[in-house]
Coordinates of C-alpha atoms in Angstrom, one line a residue:
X7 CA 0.0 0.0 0.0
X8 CA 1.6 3.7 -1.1
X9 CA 2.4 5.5 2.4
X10 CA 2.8 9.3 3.0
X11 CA 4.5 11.3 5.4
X12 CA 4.6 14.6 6.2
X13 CA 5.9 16.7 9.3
X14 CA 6.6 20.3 9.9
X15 CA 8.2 21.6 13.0
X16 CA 6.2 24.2 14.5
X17 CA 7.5 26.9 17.3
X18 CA 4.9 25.8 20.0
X19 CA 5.7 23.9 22.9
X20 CA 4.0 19.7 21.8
X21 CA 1.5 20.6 25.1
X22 CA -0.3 22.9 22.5
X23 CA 0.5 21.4 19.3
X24 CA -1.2 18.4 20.9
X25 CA -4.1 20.0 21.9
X26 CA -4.2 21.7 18.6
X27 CA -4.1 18.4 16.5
X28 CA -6.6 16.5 18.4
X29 CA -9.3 19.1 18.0
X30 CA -10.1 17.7 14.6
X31 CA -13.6 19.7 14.8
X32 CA -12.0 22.8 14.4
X33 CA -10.2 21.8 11.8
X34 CA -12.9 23.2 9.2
X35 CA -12.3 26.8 10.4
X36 CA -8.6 27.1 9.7
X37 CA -8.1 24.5 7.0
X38 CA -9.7 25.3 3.5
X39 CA -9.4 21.8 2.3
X40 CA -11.6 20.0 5.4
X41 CA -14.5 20.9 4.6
X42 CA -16.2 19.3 7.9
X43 CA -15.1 16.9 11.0
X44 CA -17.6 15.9 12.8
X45 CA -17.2 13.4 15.7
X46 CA -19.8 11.4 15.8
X47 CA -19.1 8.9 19.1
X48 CA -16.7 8.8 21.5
X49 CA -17.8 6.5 24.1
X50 CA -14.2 7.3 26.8
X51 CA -11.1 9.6 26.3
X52 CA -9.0 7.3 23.9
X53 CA -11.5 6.1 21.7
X54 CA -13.7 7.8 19.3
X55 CA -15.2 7.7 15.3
X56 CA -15.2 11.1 13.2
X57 CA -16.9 11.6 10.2
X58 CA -14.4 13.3 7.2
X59 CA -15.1 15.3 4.2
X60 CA -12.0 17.2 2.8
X61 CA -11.3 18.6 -0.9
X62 CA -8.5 16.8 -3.0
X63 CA -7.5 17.7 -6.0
X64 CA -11.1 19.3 -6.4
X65 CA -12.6 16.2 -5.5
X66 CA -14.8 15.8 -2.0
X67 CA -13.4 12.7 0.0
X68 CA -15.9 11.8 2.4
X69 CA -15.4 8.5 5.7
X70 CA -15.6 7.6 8.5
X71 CA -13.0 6.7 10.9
X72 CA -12.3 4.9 14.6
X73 CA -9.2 7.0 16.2
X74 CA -7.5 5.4 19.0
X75 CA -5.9 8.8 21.0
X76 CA -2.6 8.2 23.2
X77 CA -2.1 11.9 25.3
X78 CA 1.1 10.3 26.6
X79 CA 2.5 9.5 23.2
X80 CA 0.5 12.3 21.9
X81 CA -0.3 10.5 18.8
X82 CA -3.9 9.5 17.9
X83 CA -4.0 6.7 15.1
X84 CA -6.9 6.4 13.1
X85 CA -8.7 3.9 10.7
X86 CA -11.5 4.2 7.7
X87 CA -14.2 2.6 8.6
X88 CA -16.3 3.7 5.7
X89 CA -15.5 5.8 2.9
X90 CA -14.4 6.5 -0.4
X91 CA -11.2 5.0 -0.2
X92 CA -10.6 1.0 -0.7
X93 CA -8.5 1.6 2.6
X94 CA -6.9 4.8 4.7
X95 CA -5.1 4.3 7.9
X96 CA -2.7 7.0 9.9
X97 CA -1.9 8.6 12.6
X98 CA -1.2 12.3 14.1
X99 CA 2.0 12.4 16.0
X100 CA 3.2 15.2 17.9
X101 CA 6.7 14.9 19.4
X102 CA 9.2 17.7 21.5
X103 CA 11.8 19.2 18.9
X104 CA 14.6 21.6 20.3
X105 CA 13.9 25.0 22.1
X106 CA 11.0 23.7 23.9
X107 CA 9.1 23.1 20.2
X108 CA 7.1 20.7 18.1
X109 CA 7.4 18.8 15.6
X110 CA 3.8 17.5 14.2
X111 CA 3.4 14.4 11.5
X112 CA 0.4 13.1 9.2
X113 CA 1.3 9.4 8.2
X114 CA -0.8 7.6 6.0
X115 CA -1.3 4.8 3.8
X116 CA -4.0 3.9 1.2
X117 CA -5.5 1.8 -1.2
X118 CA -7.4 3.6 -3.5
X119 CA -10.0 -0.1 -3.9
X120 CA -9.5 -0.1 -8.0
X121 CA -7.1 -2.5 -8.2
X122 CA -7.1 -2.3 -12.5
X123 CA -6.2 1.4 -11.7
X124 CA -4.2 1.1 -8.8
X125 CA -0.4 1.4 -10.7
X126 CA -1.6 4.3 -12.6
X127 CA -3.6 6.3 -9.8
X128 CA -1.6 5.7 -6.7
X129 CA 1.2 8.1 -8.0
X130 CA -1.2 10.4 -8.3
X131 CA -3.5 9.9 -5.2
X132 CA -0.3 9.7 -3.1
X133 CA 1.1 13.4 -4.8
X134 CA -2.4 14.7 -3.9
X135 CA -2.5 13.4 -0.4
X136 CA 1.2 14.5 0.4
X137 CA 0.1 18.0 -0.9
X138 CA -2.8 17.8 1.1
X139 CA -1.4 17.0 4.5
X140 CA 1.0 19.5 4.0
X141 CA -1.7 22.2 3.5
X142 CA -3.1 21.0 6.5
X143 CA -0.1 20.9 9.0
X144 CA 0.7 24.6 7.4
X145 CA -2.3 25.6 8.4
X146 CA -2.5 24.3 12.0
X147 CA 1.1 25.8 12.0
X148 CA -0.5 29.2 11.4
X149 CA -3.4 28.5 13.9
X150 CA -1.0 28.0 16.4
X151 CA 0.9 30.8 15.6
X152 CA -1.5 33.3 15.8
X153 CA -2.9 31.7 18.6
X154 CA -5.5 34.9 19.5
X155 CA -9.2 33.2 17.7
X156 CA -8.1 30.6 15.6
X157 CA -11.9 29.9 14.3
X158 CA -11.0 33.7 12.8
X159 CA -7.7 33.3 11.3
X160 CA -7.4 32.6 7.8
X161 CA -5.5 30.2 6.3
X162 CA -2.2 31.3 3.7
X163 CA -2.7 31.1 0.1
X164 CA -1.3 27.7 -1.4
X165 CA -0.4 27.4 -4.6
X166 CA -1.8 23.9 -4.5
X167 CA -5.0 24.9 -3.6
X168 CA -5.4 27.2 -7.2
X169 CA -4.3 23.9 -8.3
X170 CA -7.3 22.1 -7.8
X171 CA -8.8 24.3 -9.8
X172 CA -6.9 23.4 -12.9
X173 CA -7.5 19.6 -12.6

């Protein structure tokens, strides 16, 4: 299965990067390409599902996932349970960096579920999910960073997000 990674080191101490990253409802207001995050159970503190819809490549990408959230590890690893994807797995991982810092990390992998296809389109689908994850770590970088309302704060221009628009 293709895998992506991407991490960003982020000039907030992990406490708040953590908190940050699991507030996955919010991510809507400061992420143009999550369109909504909705969690819809969470029957104790490490466990919950969440239901996804985010723009790719112009494209809406809609599941559901089951996270399992570690606050000592500060990662939460999550799981499609439905969706558009054949299969989508990750995790969110926050970890200390140097100066009292952050360093945040999406990891995924994939299956796009057309395995005739899968050779030709899982280039592409991992480009657009690398692209992706890094417009979304950007942004919480700049949520953080501005830290006053971050429901308020835009989110930078990308040029991968005009790039959507030409696909």
């Amino acid at each position: 299965m293709p895998r992506v990674a991407v991490e960003l080191p982020i000039a907030v101490p992990p406490e708040a990067a953590w908190a940050a990253v699991v507030d996955v409802e919010a991510f809507p207001a400061c992420m143009d390409n999550v369109d909504s995050v909705t969690i819809t159970r969470q029957p104790d503190d490490r466990h919950r599902t969440s239901a996804w819809a985010v723009r790719l490549k112009g494209s809406v990408l809609q599941w559901t996932e089951d996270e399992v959230i570690d606050p000592v590890a500060r990662r939460f690893d999550f799981r499609q349970v439905t969706g558009d994807l054949g299969e989508f797995a990750g995790h969110w991982a926050v970890r200390p960096a140097p100066g009292g810092h952050s360093t945040v990390s999406l990891d995924v992998t994939f299956d796009i579920g057309i395995p005739l296809l899968a050779d030709l389109l899982n280039p592409v689908a991992a480009d657009a999910l690398r692209e992706n994850a890094a417009q979304m770590l950007s942004a919480l970088e700049h949520r953080l960073l501005t830290a006053g309302d971050p429901v308020s704060v835009p989110t930078p221009a990308h040029e991968a997000e005009e790039e959507h628009d030409r696909v």
